Tab-separated table of C-alpha atoms and ligand atoms in Angstrom:
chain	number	residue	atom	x	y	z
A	1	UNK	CA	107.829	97.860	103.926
A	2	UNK	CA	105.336	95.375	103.504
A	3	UNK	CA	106.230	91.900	102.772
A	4	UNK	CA	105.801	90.455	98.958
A	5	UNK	CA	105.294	86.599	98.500
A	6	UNK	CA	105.299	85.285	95.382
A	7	UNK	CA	102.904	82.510	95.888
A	8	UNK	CA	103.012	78.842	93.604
A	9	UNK	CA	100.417	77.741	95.863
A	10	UNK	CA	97.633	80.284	96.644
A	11	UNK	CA	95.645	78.123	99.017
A	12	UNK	CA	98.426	76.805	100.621
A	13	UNK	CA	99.805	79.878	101.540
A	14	UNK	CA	96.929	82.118	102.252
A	15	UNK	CA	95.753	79.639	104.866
A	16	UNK	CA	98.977	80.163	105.856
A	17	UNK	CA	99.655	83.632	106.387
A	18	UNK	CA	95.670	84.222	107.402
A	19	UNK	CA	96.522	82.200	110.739
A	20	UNK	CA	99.782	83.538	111.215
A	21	UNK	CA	97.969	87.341	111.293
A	22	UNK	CA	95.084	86.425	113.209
A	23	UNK	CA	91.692	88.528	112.988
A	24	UNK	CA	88.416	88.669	114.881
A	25	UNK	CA	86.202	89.123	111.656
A	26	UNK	CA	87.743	88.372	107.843
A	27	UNK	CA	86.497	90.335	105.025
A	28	UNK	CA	86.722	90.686	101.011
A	29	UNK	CA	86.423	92.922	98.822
A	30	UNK	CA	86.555	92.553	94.865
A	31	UNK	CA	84.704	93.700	91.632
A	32	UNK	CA	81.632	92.281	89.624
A	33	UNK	CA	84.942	90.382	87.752
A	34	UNK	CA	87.182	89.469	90.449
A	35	UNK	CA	83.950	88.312	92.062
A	36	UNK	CA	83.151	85.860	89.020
A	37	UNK	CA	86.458	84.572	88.282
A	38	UNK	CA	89.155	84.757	91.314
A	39	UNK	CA	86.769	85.011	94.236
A	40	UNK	CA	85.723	81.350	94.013
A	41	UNK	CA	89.594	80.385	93.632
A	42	UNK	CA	90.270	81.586	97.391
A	43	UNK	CA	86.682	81.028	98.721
A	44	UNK	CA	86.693	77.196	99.904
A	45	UNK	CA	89.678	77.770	101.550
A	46	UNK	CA	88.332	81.251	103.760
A	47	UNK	CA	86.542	79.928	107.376
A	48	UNK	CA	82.812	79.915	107.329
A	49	UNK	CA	81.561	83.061	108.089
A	50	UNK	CA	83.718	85.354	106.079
A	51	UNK	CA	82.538	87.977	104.471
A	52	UNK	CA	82.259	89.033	100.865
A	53	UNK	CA	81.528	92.823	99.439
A	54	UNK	CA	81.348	93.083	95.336
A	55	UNK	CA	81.217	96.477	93.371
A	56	UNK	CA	80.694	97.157	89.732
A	57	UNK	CA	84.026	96.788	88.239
A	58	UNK	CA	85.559	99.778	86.698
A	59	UNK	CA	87.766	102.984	87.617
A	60	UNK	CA	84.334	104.941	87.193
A	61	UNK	CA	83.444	103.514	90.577
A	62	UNK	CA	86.761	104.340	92.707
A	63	UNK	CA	85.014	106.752	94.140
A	64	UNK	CA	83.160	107.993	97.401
A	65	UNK	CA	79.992	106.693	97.017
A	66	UNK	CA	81.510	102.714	96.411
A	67	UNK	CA	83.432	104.251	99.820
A	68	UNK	CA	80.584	104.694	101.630
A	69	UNK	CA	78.698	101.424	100.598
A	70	UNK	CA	82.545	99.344	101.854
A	71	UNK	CA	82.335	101.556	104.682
A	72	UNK	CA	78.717	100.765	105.573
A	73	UNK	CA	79.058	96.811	104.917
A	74	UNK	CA	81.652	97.101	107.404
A	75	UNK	CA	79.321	98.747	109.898
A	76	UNK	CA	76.709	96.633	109.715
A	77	UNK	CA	79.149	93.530	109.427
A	78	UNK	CA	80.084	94.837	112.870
A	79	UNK	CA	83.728	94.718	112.008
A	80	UNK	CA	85.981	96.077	115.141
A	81	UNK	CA	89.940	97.181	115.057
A	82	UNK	CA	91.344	93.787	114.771
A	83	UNK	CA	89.124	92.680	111.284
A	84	UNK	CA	91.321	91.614	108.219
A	85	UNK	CA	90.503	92.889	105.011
A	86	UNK	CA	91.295	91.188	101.847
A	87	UNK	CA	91.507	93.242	98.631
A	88	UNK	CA	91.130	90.787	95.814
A	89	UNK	CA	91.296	92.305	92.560
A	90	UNK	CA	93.487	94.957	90.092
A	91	UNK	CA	94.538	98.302	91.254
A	92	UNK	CA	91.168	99.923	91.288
A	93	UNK	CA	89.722	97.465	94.306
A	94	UNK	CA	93.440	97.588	95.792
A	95	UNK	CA	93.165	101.440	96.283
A	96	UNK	CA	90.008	101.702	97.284
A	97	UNK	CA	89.633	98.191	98.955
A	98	UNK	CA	92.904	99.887	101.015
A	99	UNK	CA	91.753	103.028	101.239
A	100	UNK	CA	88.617	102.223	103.319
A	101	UNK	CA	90.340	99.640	105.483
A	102	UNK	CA	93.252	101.905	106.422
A	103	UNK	CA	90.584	104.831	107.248
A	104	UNK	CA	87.757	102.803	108.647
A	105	UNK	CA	87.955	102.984	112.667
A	106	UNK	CA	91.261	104.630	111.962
A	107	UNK	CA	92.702	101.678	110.070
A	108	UNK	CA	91.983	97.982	109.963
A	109	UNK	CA	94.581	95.647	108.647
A	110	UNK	CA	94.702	94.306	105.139
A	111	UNK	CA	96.420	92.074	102.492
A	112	UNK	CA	96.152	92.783	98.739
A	113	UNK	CA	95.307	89.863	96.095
A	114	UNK	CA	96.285	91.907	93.196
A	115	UNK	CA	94.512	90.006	89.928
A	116	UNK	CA	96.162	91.862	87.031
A	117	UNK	CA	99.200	92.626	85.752
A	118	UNK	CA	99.715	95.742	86.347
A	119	UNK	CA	98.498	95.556	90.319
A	120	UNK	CA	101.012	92.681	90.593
A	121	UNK	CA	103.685	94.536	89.333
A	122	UNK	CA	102.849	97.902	90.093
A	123	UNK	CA	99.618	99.207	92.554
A	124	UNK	CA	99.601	96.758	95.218
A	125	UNK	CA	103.255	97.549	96.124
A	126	UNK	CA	104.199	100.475	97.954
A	127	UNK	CA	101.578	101.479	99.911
A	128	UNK	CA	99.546	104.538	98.302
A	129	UNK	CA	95.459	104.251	98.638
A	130	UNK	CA	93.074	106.415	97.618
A	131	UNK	CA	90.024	107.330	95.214
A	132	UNK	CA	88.956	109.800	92.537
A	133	UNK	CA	87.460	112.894	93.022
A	134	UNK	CA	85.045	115.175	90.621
A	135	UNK	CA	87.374	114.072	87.583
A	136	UNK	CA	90.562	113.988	89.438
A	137	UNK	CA	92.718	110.915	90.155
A	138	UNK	CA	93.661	109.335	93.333
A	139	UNK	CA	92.484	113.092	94.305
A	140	UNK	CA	91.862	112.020	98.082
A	141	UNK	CA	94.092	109.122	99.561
A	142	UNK	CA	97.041	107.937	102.606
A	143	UNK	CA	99.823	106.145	102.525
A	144	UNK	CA	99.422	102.791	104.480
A	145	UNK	CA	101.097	99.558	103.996
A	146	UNK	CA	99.041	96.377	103.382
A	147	UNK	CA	100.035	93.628	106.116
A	148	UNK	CA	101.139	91.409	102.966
A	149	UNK	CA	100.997	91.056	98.893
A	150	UNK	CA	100.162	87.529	97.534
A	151	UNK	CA	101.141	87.655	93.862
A	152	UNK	CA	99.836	84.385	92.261
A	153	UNK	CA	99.958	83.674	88.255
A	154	UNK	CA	96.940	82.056	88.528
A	155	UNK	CA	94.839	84.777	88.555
A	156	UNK	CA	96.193	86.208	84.986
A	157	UNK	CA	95.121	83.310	83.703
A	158	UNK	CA	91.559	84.842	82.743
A	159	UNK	CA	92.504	88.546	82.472
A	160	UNK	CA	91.326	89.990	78.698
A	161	UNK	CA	94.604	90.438	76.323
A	162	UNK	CA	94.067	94.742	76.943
A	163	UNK	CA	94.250	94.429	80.831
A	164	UNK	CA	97.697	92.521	79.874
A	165	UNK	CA	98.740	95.197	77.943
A	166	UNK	CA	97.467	97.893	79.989
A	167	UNK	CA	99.443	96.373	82.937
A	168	UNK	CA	102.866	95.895	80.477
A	169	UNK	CA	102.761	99.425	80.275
A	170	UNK	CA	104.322	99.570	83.930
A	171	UNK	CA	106.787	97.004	83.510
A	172	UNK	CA	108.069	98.827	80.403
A	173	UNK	CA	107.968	101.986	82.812
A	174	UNK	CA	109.910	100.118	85.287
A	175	UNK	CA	112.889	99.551	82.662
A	176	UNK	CA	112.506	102.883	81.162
A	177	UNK	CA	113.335	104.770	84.213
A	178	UNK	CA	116.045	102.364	86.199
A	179	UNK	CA	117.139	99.383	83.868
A	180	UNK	CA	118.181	100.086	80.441
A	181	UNK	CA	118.981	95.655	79.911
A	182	UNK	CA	116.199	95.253	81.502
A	183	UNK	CA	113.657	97.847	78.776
A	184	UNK	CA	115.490	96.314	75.980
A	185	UNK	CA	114.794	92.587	76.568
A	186	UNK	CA	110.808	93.709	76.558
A	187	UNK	CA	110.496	95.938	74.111
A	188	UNK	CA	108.707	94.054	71.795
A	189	UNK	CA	105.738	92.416	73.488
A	190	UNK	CA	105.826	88.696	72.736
A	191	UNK	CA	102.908	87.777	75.202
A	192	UNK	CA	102.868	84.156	74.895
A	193	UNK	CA	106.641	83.490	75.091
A	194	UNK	CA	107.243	86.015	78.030
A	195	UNK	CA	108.356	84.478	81.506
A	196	UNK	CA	105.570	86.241	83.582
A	197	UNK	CA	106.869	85.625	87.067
A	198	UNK	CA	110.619	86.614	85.800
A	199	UNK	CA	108.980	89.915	84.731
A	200	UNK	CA	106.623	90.700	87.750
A	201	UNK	CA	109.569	89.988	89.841
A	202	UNK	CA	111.539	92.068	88.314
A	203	UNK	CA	109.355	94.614	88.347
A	204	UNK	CA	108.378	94.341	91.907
A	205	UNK	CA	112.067	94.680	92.760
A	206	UNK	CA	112.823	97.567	91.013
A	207	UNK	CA	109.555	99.512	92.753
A	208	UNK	CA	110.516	98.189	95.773
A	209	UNK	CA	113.915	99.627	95.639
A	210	UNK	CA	112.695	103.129	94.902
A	211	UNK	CA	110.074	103.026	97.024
A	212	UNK	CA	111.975	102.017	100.219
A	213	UNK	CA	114.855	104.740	99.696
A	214	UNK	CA	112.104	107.042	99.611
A	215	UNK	CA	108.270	105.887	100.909
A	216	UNK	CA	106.765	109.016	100.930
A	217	UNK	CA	107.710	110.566	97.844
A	218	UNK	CA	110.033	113.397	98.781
A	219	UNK	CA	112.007	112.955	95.879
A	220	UNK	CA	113.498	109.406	94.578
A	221	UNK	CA	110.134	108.089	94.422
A	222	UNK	CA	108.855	110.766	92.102
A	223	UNK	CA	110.411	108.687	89.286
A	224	UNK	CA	108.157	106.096	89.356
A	225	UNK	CA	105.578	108.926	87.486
A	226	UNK	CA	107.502	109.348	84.443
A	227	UNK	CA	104.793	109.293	81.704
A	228	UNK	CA	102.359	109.737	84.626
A	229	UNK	CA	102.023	113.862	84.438
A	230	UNK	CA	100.881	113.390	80.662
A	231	UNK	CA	98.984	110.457	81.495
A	232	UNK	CA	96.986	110.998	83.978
A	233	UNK	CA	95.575	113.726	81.760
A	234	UNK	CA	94.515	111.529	79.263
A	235	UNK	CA	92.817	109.107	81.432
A	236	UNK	CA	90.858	111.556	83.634
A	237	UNK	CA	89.401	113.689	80.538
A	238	UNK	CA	87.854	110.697	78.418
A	239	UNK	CA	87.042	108.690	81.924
A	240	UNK	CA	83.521	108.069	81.028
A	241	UNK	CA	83.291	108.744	77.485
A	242	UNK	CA	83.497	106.272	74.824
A	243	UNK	CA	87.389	107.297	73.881
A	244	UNK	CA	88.286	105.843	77.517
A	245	UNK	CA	91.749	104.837	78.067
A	246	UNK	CA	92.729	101.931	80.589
A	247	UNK	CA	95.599	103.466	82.907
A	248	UNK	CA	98.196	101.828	81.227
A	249	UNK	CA	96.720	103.021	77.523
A	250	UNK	CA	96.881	106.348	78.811
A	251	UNK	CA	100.279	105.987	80.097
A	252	UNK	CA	101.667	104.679	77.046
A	253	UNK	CA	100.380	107.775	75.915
A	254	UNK	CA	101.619	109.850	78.895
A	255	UNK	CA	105.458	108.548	77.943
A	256	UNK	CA	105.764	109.260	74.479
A	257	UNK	CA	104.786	113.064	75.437
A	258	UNK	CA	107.018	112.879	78.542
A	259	UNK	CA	109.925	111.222	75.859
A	260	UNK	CA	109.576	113.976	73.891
A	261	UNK	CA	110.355	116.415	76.982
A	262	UNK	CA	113.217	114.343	78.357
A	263	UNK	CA	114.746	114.822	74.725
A	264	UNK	CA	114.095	118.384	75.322
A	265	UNK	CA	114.328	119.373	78.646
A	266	UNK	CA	116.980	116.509	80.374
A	267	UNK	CA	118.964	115.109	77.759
A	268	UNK	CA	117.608	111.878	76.655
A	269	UNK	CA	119.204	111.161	73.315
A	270	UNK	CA	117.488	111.127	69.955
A	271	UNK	CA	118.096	107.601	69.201
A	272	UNK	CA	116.639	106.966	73.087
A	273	UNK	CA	113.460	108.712	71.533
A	274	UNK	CA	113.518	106.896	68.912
A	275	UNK	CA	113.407	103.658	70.127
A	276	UNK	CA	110.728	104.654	72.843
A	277	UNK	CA	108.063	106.072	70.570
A	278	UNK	CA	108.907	102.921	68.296
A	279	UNK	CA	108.601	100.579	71.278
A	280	UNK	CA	105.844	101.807	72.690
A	281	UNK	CA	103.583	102.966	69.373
A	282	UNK	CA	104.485	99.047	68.062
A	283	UNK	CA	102.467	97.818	71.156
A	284	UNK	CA	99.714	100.889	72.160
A	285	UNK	CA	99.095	101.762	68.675
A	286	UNK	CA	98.576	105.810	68.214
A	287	UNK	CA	95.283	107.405	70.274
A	288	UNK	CA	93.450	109.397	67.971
A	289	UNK	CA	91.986	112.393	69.849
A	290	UNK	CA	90.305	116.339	68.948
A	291	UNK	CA	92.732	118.793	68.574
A	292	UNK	CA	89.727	120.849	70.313
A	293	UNK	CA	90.581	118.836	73.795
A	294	UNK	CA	94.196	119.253	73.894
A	295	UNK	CA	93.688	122.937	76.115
A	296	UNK	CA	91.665	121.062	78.487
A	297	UNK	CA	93.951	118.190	79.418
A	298	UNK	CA	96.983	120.703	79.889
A	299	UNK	CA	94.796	122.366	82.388
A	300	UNK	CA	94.279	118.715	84.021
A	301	UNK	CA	98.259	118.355	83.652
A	302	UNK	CA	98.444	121.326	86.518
A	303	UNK	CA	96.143	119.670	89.040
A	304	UNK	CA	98.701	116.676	89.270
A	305	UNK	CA	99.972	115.877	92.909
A	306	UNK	CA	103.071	116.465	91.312
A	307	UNK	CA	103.020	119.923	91.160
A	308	UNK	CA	103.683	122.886	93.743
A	309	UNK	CA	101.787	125.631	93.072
A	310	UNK	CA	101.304	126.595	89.459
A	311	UNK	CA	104.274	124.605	87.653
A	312	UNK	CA	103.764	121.383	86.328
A	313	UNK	CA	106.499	119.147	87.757
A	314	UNK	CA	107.596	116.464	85.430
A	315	UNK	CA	109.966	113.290	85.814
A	316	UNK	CA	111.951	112.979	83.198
A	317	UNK	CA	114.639	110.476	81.230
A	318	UNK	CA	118.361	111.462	81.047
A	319	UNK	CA	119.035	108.478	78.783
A	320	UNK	CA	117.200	104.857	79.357
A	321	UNK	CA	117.788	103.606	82.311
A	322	UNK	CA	118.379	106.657	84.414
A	323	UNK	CA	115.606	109.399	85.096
A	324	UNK	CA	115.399	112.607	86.709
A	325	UNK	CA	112.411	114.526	88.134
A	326	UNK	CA	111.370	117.833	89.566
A	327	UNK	CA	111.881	119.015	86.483
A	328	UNK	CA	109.405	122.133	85.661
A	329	UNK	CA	107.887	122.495	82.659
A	330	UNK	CA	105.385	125.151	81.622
A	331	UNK	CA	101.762	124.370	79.268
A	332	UNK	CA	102.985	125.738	75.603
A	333	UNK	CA	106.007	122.407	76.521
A	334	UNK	CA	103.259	120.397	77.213
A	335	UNK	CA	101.163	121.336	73.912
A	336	UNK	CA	104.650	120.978	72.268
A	337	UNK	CA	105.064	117.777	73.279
A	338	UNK	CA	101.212	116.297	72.605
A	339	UNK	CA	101.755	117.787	69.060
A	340	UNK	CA	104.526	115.734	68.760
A	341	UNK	CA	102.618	112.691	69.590
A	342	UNK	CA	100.068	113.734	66.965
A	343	UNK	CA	102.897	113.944	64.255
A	344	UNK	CA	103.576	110.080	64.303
A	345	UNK	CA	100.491	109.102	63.602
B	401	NAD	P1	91.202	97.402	87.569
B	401	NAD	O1	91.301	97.089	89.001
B	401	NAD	O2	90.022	98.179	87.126
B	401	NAD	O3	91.250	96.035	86.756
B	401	NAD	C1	91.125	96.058	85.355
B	401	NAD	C2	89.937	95.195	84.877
B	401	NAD	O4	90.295	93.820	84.985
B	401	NAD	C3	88.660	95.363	85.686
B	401	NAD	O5	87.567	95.294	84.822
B	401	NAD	C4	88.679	94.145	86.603
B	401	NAD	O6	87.390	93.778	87.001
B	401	NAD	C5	89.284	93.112	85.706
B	401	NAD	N1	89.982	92.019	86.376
B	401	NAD	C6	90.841	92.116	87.399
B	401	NAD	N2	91.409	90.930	87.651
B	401	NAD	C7	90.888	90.052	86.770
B	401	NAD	C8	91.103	88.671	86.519
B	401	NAD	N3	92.018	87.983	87.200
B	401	NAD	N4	90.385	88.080	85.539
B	401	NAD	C9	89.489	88.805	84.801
B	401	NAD	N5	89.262	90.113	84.984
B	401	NAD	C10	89.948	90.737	85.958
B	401	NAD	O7	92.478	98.205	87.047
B	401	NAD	P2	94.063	97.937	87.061
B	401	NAD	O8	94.499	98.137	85.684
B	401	NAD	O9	94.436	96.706	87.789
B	401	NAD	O10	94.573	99.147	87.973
B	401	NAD	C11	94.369	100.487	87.606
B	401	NAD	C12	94.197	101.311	88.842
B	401	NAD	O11	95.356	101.166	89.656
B	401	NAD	C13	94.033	102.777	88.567
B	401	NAD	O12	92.984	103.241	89.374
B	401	NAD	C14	95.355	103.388	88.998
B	401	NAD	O13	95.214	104.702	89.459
B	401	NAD	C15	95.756	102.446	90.097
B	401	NAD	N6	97.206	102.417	90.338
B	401	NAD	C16	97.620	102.568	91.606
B	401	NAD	C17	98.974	102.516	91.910
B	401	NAD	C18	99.430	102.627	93.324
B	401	NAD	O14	100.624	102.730	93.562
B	401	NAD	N7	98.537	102.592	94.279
B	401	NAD	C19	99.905	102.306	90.890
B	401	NAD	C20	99.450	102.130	89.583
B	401	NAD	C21	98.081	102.189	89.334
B	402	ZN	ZN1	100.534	103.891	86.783
């Protein structure tokens, strides 16, 4: 797996591990925001002569065209088979950023930067890259490690108060599906008395876990998309509309529904429910949507990797702390379970 350093000094150890790995041409990547506000804290400290790509921030540009502009830079950049990319930014440049390097010549090195929460705790760990496709997510993608992960506070520092909550949204995963002590210390989302770097460890140790027992997601790993089948939904049908959800809005979202079916479908208890919805409707809020959409985004339910064939393929809670997945579930569940969302609002 790759290695994780939590760094207390960026600059100290970037210089660091950047000599230790050795490249023949270093390059960047980041958004129009990681450009303004982290690229400059790593800059003076890159050699001369580095090189710097930005792209509009935004999940509406994961795509293939922002593919094809990295890939080109890196053409004309002449970068060969022993270049260094770093991805500096959330989870949309770390996929993509990732994505390009591990397919360009037929994979060039990099290290993820992740700059909000939820890539620190969450995307830049475990090694799955990809893009969007015509309205699905991560539709086209590989699995490839990045050489390292440099997880510095510092960057948070200047991330907008939804990004934080987006990202929490993970972390609350995280305790939801393999830590019950660990849910019920953050249920209620304190954000300037919570211990950051105890959390994103935490969080980084429980994905790691999972992940390693199973990297390519035969099974084990599948847990880690609890609230994701629902979710994903969401996010994809109001991506570039002006109900857009951040990922971990739509999540939120995603694992209420998927609540609802554990309590049906895998045993979660009622009082487990109960303190879910309340947990996570305290913090998210309720998303209003049209009753009118609701067909469409079970149809987007059945395009998720998750599925074989024509079943929808859910993972599921048998009680906090402990979930379960491969668990089919058919569309009139699904509607069952995004009416209940609708009735606690
Ligand atoms: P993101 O990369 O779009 O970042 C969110 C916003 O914050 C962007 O506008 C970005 O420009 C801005 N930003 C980032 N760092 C900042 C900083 N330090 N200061 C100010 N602004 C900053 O999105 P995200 O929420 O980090 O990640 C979501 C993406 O991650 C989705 O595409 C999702 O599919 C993917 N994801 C991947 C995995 C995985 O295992 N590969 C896991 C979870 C999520
Ligand atoms: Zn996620």
């Amino acid at each position: 797996m790759e290695s994780v350093i939590f760094s207390n000094n960026i600059s100290f150890d970037l210089s660091k591990y950047l000599n230790q790995l050795g490249y023949s041409q270093l390059g960047v990547i980041s958004d129009s925001n990681t450009s303004k506000f982290c690229y400059p804290i790593i800059e003076k400290l890159l050699p001369e002569g580095h090189k710097h790509f930005s792209f509009p921030a935004g999940e509406a540009n994961k795509n293939l065209n922002t593919c094809s502009q990295i890939w080109q830079w890196m053409t004309d950049e002449g970068f060969d088979r022993k270049a260094l990319i770093i991805n500096l930014g959330g989870g949309v440049t770390g996929d993509m950023g990732g994505f390009c390097a591990a397919t360009y010549k037929r994979g060039i090195r990099f290290i993820n930067i992740p700059t909000t929460l939820l890539s620190q705790v969450d995307a830049s760990v475990g090694g799955k890259l990809g893009i969007d496709f015509n309205g699905f997510k991560n539709h086209i993608g590989v699995f490839t490690q990045p050489e390292l992960v440099l997880i510095s506070e510092i960057f948070l520092q200047t991330l907008p108060l939804e990004e934080m909550r987006s990202g929490y949204a993970e972390v609350l995963k995280h305790g939801l599906i393999q830590n019950a002590n660990y849910f019920s210390c953050l249920k209620i989302a304190d954000w300037e008395k919570q211990n950051w770097r105890e959390i994103i460890e935490k969080s980084v140790q429980i994905k790691r876990e999972v992940v390693e027992k199973d990297p390519k997601e035969a099974g084990l790993r599948k847990i880690l998309n609890f609230g994701h089948t629902i979710g994903h939904a969401f996010e994809s049908f109001y991506l570039n509309t002006d109900k857009h959800l951040l990922h971990g809005e739509a999540i939120a979202v995603g694992m209420v529904c998927e609540a609802f079916l554990s309590h049906k479908k895998s045993g979660l208890p009622k009082e487990d429910l109960q303190i879910i919805t309340d947990a996570l409707t305290e913090i998210y809020g309720f998303f209003q949507f049209f009753e009118a959409d609701i067909d469409d985004i079970i149809k987007l339910c059945s395009q998720d990797k998750k599925n074989e064939g024509s079943t929808v393929n859910f993972s599921l809670l048998r009680r906090i702390g402990n979930c379960d997945y491969n668990i089919k579930g058919t569309a009139e569940e699904i509607k069952e379970a995004i009416s209940f969302y609708q009735s606690l609002t």
